[in-house]
Coordinates of C-alpha atoms and ligand atoms in Angstrom, one line a residue:
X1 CA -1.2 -19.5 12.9
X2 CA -2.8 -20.1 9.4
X3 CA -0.7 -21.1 6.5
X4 CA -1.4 -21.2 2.9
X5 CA -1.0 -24.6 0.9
X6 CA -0.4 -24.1 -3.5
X7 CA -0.1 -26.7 -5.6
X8 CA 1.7 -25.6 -9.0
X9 CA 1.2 -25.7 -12.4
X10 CA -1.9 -24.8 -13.2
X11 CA -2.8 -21.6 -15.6
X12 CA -5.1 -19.0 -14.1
X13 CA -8.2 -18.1 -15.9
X14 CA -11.2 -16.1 -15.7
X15 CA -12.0 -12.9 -13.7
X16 CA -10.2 -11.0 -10.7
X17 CA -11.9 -8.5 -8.8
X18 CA -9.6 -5.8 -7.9
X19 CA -10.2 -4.2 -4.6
X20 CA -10.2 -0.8 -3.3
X21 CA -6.4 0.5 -2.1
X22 CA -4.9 0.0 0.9
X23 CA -2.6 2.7 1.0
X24 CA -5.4 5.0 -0.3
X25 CA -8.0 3.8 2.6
X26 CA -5.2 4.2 5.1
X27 CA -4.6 8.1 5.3
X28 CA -8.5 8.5 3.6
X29 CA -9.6 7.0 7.4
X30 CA -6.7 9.2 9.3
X31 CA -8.3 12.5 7.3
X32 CA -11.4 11.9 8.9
X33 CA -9.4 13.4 12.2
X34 CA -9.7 16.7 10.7
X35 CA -13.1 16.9 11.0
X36 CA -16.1 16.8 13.3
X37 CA -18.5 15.6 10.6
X38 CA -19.2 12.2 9.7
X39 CA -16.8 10.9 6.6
X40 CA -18.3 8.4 4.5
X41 CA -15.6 5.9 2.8
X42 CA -17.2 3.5 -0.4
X43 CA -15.1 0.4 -1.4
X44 CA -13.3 0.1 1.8
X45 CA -11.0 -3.4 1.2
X46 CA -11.8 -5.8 4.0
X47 CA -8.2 -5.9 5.4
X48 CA -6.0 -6.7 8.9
X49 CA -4.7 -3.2 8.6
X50 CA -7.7 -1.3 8.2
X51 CA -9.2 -3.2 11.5
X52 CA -6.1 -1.9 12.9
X53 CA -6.1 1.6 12.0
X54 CA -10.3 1.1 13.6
X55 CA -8.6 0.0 16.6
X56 CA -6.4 3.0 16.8
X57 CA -8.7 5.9 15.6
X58 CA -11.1 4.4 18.4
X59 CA -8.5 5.0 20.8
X60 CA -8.5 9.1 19.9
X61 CA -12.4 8.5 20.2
X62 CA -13.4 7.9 16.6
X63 CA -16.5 6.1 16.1
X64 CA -16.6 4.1 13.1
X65 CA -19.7 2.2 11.8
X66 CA -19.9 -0.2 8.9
X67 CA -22.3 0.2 6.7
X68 CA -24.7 -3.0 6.2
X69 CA -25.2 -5.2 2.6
X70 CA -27.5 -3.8 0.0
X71 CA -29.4 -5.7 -2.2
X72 CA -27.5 -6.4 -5.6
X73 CA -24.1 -6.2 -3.1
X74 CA -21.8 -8.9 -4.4
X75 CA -19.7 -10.9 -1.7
X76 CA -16.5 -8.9 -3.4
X77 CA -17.9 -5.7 -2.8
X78 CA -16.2 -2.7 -0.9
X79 CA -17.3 -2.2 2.6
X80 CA -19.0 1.2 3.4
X81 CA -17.4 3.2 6.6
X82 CA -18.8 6.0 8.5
X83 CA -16.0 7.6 10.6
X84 CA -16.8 10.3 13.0
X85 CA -14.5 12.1 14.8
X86 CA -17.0 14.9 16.2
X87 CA -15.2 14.3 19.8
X88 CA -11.6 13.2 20.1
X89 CA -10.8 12.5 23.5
X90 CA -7.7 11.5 24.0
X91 CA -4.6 12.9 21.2
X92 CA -2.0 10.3 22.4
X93 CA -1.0 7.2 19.6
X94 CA 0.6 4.5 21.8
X95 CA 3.7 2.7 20.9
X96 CA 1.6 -0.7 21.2
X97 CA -0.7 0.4 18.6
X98 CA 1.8 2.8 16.4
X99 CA 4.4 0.0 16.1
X100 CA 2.1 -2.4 14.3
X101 CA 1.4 -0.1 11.7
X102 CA 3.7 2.5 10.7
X103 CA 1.1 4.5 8.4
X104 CA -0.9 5.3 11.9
X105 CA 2.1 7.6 12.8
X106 CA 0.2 10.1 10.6
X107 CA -2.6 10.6 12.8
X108 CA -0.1 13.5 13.9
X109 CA -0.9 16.1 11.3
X110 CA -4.8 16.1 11.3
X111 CA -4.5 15.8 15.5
X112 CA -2.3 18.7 15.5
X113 CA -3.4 21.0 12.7
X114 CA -7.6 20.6 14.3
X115 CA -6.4 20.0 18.4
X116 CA -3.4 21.9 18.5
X117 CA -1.2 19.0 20.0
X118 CA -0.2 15.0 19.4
X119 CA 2.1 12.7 20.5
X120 CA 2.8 10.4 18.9
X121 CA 5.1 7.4 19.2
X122 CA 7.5 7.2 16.9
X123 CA 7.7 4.1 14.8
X124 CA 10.5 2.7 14.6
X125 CA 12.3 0.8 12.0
X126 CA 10.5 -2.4 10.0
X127 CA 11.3 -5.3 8.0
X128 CA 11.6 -3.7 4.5
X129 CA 14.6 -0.5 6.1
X130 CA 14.8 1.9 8.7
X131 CA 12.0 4.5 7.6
X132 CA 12.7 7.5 9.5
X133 CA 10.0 10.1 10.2
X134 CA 12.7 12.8 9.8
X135 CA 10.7 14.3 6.7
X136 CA 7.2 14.1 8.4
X137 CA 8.6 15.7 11.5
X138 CA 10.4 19.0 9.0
X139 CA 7.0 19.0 7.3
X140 CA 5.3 20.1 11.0
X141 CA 7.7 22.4 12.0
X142 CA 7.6 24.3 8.6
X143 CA 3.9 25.0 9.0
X144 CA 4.7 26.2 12.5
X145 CA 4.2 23.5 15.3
X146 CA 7.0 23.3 17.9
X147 CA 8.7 19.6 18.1
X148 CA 9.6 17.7 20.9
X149 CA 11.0 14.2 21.3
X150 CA 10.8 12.7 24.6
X151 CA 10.6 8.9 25.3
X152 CA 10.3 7.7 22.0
X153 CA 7.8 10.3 21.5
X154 CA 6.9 12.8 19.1
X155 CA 4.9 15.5 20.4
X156 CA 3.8 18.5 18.3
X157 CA 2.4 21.5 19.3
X158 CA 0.5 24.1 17.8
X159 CA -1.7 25.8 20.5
X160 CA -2.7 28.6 18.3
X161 CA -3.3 26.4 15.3
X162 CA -0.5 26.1 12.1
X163 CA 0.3 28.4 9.3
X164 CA 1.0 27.6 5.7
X165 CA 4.4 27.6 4.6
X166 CA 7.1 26.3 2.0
X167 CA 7.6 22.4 2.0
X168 CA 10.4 21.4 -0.1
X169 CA 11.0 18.2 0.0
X170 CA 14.5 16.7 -0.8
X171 CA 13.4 13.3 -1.5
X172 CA 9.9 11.8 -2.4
X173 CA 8.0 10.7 0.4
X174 CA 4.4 9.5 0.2
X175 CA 3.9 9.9 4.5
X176 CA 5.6 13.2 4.2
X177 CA 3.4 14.3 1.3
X178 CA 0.0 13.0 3.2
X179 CA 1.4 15.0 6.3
X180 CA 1.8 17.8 4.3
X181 CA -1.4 17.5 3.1
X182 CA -3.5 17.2 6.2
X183 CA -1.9 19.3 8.1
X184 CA -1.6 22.3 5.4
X185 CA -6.1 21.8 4.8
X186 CA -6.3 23.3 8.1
X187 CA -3.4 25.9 8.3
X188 CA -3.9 29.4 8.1
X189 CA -2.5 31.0 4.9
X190 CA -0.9 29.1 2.1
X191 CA 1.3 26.1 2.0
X192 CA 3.0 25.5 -1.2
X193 CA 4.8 21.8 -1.5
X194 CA 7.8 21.1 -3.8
X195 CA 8.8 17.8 -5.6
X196 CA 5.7 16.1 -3.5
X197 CA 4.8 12.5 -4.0
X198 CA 2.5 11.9 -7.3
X199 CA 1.1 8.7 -6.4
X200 CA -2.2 7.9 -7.4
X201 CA -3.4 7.8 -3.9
X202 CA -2.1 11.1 -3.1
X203 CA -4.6 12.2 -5.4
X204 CA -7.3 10.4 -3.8
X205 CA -6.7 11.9 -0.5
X206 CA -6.9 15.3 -1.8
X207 CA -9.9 14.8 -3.8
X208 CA -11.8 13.5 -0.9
X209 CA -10.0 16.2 1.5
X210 CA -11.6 19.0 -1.3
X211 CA -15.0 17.4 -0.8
X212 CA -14.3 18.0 2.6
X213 CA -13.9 21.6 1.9
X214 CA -10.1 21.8 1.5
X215 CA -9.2 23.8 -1.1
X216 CA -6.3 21.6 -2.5
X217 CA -4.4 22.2 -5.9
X218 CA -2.0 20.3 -8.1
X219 CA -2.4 16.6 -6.8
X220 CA -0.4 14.3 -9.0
X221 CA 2.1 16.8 -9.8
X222 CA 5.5 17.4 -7.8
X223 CA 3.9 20.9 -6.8
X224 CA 0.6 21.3 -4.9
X225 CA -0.7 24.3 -3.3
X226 CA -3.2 24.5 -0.6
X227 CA -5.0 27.0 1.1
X228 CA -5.8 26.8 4.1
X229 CA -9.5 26.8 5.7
X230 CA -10.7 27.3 9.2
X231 CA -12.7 24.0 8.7
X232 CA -13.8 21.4 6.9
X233 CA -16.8 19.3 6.7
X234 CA -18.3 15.5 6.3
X235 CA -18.0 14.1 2.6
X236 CA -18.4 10.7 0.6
X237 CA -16.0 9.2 -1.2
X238 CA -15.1 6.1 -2.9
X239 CA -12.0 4.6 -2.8
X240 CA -9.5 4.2 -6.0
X241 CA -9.2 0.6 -6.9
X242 CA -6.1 -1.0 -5.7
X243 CA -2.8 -0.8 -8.2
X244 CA -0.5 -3.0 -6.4
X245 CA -3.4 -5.6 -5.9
X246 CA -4.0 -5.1 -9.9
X247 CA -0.1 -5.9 -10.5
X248 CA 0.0 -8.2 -8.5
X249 CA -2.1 -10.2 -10.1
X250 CA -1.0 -9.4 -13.3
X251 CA 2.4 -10.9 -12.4
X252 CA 0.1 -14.4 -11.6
X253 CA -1.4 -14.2 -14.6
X254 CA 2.1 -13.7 -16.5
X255 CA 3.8 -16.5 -14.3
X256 CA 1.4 -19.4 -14.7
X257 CA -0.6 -18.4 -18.0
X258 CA -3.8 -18.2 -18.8
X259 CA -6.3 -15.1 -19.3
X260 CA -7.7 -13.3 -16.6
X261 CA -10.1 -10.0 -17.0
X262 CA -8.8 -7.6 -13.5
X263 CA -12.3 -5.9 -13.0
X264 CA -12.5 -2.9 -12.1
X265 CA -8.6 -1.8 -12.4
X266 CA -7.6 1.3 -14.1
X267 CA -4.1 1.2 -16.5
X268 CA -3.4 4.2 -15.6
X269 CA -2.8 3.9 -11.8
X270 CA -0.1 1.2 -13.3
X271 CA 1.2 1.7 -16.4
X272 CA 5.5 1.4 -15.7
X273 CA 4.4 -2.0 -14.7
X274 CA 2.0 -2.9 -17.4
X275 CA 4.8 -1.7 -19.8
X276 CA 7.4 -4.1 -18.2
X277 CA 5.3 -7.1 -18.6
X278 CA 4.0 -6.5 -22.2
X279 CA 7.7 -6.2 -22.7
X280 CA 8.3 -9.6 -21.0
X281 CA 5.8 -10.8 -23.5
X282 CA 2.5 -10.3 -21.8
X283 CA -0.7 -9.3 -23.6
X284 CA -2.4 -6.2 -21.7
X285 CA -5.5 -5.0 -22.8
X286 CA -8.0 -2.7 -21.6
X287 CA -12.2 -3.2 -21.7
X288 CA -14.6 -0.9 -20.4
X289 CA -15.0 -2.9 -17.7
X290 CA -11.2 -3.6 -16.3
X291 CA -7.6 -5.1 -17.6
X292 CA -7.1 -8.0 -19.2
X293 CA -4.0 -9.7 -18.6
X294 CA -3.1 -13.6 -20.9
X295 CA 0.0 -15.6 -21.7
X296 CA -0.6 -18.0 -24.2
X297 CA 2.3 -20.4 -25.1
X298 CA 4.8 -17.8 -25.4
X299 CA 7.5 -17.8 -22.4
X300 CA 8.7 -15.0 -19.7
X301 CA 11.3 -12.2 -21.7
X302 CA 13.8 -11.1 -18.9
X303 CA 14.1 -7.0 -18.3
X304 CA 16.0 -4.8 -16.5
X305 CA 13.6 -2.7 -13.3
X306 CA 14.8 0.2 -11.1
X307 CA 12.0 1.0 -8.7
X308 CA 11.4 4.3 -8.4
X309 CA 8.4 6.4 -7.0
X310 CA 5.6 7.2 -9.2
X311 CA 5.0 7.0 -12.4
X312 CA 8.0 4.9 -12.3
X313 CA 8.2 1.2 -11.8
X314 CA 6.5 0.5 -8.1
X315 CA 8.6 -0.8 -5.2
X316 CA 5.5 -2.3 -3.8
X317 CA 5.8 -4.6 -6.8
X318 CA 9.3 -5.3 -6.8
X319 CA 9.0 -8.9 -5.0
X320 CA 6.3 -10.1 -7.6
X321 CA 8.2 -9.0 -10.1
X322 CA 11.2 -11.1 -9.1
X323 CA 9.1 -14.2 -8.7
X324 CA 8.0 -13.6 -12.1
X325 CA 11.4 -12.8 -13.5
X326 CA 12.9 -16.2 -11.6
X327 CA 10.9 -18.3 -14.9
X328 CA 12.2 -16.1 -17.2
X329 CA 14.1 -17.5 -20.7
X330 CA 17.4 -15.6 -20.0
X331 CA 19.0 -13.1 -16.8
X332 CA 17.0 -9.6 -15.9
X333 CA 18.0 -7.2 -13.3
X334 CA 15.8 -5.3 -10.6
X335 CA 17.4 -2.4 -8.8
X336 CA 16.0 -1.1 -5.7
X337 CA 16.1 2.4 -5.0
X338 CA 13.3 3.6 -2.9
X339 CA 14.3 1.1 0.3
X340 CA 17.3 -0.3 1.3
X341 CA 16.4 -3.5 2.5
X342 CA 13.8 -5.2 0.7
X343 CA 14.9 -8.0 -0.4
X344 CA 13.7 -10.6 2.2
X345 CA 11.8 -12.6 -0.5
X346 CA 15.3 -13.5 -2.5
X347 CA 16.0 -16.4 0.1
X348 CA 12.7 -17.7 0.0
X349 CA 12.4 -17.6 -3.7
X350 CA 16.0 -19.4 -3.9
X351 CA 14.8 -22.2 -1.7
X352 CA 11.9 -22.7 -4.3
X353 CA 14.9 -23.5 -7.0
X354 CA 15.5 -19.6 -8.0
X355 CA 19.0 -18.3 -8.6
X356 CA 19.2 -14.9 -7.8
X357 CA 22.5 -13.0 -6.8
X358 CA 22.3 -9.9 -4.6
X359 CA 24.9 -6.9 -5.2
X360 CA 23.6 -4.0 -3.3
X361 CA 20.8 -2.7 -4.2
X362 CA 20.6 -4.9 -7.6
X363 CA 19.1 -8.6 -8.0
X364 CA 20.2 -10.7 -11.0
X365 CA 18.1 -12.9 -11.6
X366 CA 18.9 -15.7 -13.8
X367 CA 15.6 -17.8 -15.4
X368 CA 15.4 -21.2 -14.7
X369 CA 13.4 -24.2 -16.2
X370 CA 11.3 -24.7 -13.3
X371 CA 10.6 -23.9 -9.3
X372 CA 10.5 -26.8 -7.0
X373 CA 7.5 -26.4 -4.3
X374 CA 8.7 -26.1 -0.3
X375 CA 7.7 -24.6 3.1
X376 CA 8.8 -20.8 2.9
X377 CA 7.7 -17.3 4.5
X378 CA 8.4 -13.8 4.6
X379 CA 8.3 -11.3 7.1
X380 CA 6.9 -8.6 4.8
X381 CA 3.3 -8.1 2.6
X382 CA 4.4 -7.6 -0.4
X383 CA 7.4 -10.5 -0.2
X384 CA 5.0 -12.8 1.0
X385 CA 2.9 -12.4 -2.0
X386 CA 5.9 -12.7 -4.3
X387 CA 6.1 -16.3 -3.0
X388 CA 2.6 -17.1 -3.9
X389 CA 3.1 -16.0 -7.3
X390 CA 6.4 -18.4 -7.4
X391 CA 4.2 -21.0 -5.8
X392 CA 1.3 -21.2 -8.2
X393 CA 4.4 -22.2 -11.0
X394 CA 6.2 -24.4 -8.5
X395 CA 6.0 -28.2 -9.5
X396 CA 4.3 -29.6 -6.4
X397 CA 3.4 -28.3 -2.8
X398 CA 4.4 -25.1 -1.3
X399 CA 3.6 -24.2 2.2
X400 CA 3.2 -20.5 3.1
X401 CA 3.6 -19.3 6.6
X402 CA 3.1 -16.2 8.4
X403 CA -0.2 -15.5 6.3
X404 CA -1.1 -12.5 8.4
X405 CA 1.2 -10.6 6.5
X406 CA -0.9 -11.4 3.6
X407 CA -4.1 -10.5 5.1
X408 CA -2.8 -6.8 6.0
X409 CA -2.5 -6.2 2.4
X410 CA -4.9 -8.7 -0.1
X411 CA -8.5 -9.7 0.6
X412 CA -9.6 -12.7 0.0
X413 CA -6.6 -14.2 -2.0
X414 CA -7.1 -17.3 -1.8
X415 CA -10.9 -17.0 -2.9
X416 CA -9.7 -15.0 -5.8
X417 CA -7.1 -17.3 -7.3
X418 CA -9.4 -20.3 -6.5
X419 CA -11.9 -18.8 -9.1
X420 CA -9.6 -18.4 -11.8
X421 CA -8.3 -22.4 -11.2
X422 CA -5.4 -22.0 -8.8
X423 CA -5.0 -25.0 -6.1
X424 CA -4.9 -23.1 -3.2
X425 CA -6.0 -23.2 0.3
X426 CA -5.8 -21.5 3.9
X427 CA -4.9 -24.0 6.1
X428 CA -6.3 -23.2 10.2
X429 CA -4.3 -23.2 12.9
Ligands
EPZ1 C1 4.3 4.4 1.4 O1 5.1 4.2 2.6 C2 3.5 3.1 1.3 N1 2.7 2.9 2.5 C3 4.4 1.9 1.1 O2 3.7 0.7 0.9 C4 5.3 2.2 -0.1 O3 6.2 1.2 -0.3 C5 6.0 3.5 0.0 O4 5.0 4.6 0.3 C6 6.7 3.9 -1.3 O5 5.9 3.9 -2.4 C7 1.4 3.4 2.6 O6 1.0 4.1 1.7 C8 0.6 3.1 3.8 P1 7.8 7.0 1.7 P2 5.8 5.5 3.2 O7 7.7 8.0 2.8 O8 5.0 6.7 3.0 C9 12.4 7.7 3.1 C10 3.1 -1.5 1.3 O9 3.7 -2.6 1.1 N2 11.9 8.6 4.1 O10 7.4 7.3 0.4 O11 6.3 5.2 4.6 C11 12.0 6.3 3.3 O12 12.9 5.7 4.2 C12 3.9 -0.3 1.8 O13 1.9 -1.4 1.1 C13 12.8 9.4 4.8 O14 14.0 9.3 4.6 O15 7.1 5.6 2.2 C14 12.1 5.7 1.9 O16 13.4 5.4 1.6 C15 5.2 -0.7 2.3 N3 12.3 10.2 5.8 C16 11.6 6.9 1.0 O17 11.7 8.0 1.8 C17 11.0 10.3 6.1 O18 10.6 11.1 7.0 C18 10.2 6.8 0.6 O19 9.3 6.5 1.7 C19 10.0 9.6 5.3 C20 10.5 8.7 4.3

């Protein structure tokens, strides 16, 4: 199993390219279900979990090309897909494939809304809380498909296709909102969806879903409206660049120093968290050509985070932020509200020299002088990551294991941070 060797202490410096989003690409690759056209993707992120989800859309009978280099193509560049669903053979998602990737549970709405039935295996709980499906399963039934559970199996079925309805939605739910979506394009009649998700990438699945020929309303609001078409077509569309890669990176910047331009990232997909770290003492600025992120001299001001879904401060960079926060001059809090049990990074980071105190769903973190290298890992992306940015400030050696957590979620770390002066290295085997 690789591994990931930092050595600490030294500033970062120069240029990031920021890839396209994960959890955008995810459900953009699933929407191609709903279609028996050919659905070009743009600035596809070279990642474990979109293999994956190639792996399981291939199983329904998706064929998916890659599109080859062009001339000018950069090595960072966004990988081209061509995914066509014209013939899905089989509407059955294994446990062996659903369980390694929770996102491909929503293969059920675009199998059911164009085929009429799914089953699906149901995920199952995961590292950062239990994640039910409860909300993805009402969001079905309220557009008409009859729900059965049977062996660990979700099977939905709506022989004579769905029908619009009311979605209201008693808590925020990103899945449930994508359901909704997909499911809703191909409905007959009108679905109307209350206090849905307004993340970013939301919006990016209904833009490419109305190139499709969806006819899609009120995306990053808490109320969209679709009506529903008998079918929808091929499209192209290029994938939003990746916020949590963006803050991610930001938090590197913050926690070694330095000055790094983040090309191609967009402040607006981010701001709760730029706002925390100018606050922490961070200089943000925006170019025409990305965000640049420097510490110079000054040290890390503590704050006080809740997580909350978007435009509020992003779970998904909750674990970075508490590396960063372990440097700070003085004690900050981070409260996590969006899931219940993702704080798997807080022994890790305390093993690097943190102090960090755990009451519920709050972390007090108090600063300290400096991090001490050591071999850690984490059993989730995001956590993982958050001990990289701990380790590039460490004194000495840290050793990363389990680094196919990192490569479901960040391409190419390593090559990024070694351009901008971080000692870091994969290590085979
Ligand atoms: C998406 O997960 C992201 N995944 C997550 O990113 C992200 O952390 C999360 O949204 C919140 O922003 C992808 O986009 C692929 P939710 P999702 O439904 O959709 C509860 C990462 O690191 N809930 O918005 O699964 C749930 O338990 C990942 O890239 C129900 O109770 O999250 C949680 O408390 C990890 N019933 C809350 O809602 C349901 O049926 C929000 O979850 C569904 C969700």
């Amino acid at each position: 199993m690789d591994r990931i060797r930092i050595v600490g202490g030294r500033p970062l410096s120069g240029a990031i390219p920021i890839s396209g989003a994960k959890n955008a690409t995810l459900p953009l690759m699933i929407a191609s279900l709903l279609t028996e056209d050919t659905l070009i993707l743009d600035n596809v992120p070279r990642l474990a979990d979109v293999n994956l989800l190639q792996r399981i859309l291939g199983n329904h009978g998706v064929d998916i090309m890659v599109g080859g280099k062009r001339p000018g193509d950069t090595e960072y560049q966004g990988q081209s897909l061509h995914i066509s669903a014209a013939h899905i053979v089989d509407t059955t998602a294994p446990y062996e494939l659903v369980s390694k990737m929770r996102a491909s549970f929503w293969v059920i709405a675009p199998l059911v809304a164009r085929m009429g039935e799914a089953t699906v295996s149901m995920p199952g709980g995961c590292a950062i809380g239990t994640r039910p499906v409860d909300l993805l399963i009402m969001v079905l039934e309220r557009l008409g498909a009859a729900i059965e559970i049977d062996g660990g199996y979700v099977i939905a079925r709506a022989k004579r296709g769905l029908k619009g309805g009311e979605i209201v939605f008693p808590k925020v739910t990103v899945g449930g909102t994508h359901t909704a979506l997909m499911a809703a394009a191909l409905a007959d009649g009108v679905t109307v969806i209350e206090n849905a998700a307004r993340e970013p990438e939301i919006g990016d699945v209904a833009d490419c879903l109305n190139k499709m020929g969806a006819k899609i309303s009120g995306a990053g609001t808490s109320r969209i409206i679709i009506e529903g078409v008998a079918k929808l077509s091929g499209a192209r569309h290029s994938v939003l660049p990746d916020r949590i890669e963006t803050g991610t990176y930001a938090m590197a910047v913050a926690m070694t120093g330095g000055d790094v331009m983040l090309e191609g990232a967009r402040p607006e997909l981010l701001q709760a968290a730029l706002d925390v770290l100018a606050k922490s003492g961070v200089q943000i600025s925006t170019t025409n050509t990305g965000i640049r992120v420097a510490r110079n001299g000054g040290g890390i001001g503590p704050v006080e985070v809740t997580t909350d879904p978007f435009p509020g401060f992003p779970t998904d960079l909750q674990a970075q932020l508490m590396a960063l926060m372990t440097r700070a001059d003085g004690t900050s809090r981070i409260t996590e509200t969006i899931f219940e049990n993702r704080f798997m990074h807080v022994q890790e980071l305390v093993r690097l020299g943190a102090r960090i105190h755990l009451d519920g769903e709050t972390a007090t973190i108090e600063g300290v002088r400096r991090l001490k290298g050591a071999p850690v890992m984490a059993t989730d992306l995001r956590a993982s990551v958050s001990l990289v940015i701990a380790a590039l400030a460490a004194e000495g050696e840290t050793m990363v294991n389990r680094v196919y957590h990192l490569d479901r979620g960040f391409e190419r770390l390593e090559d990024k941070l070694v351009r901008c002066g971080a000692d870091i290295a994969r290590i085979s085997g």
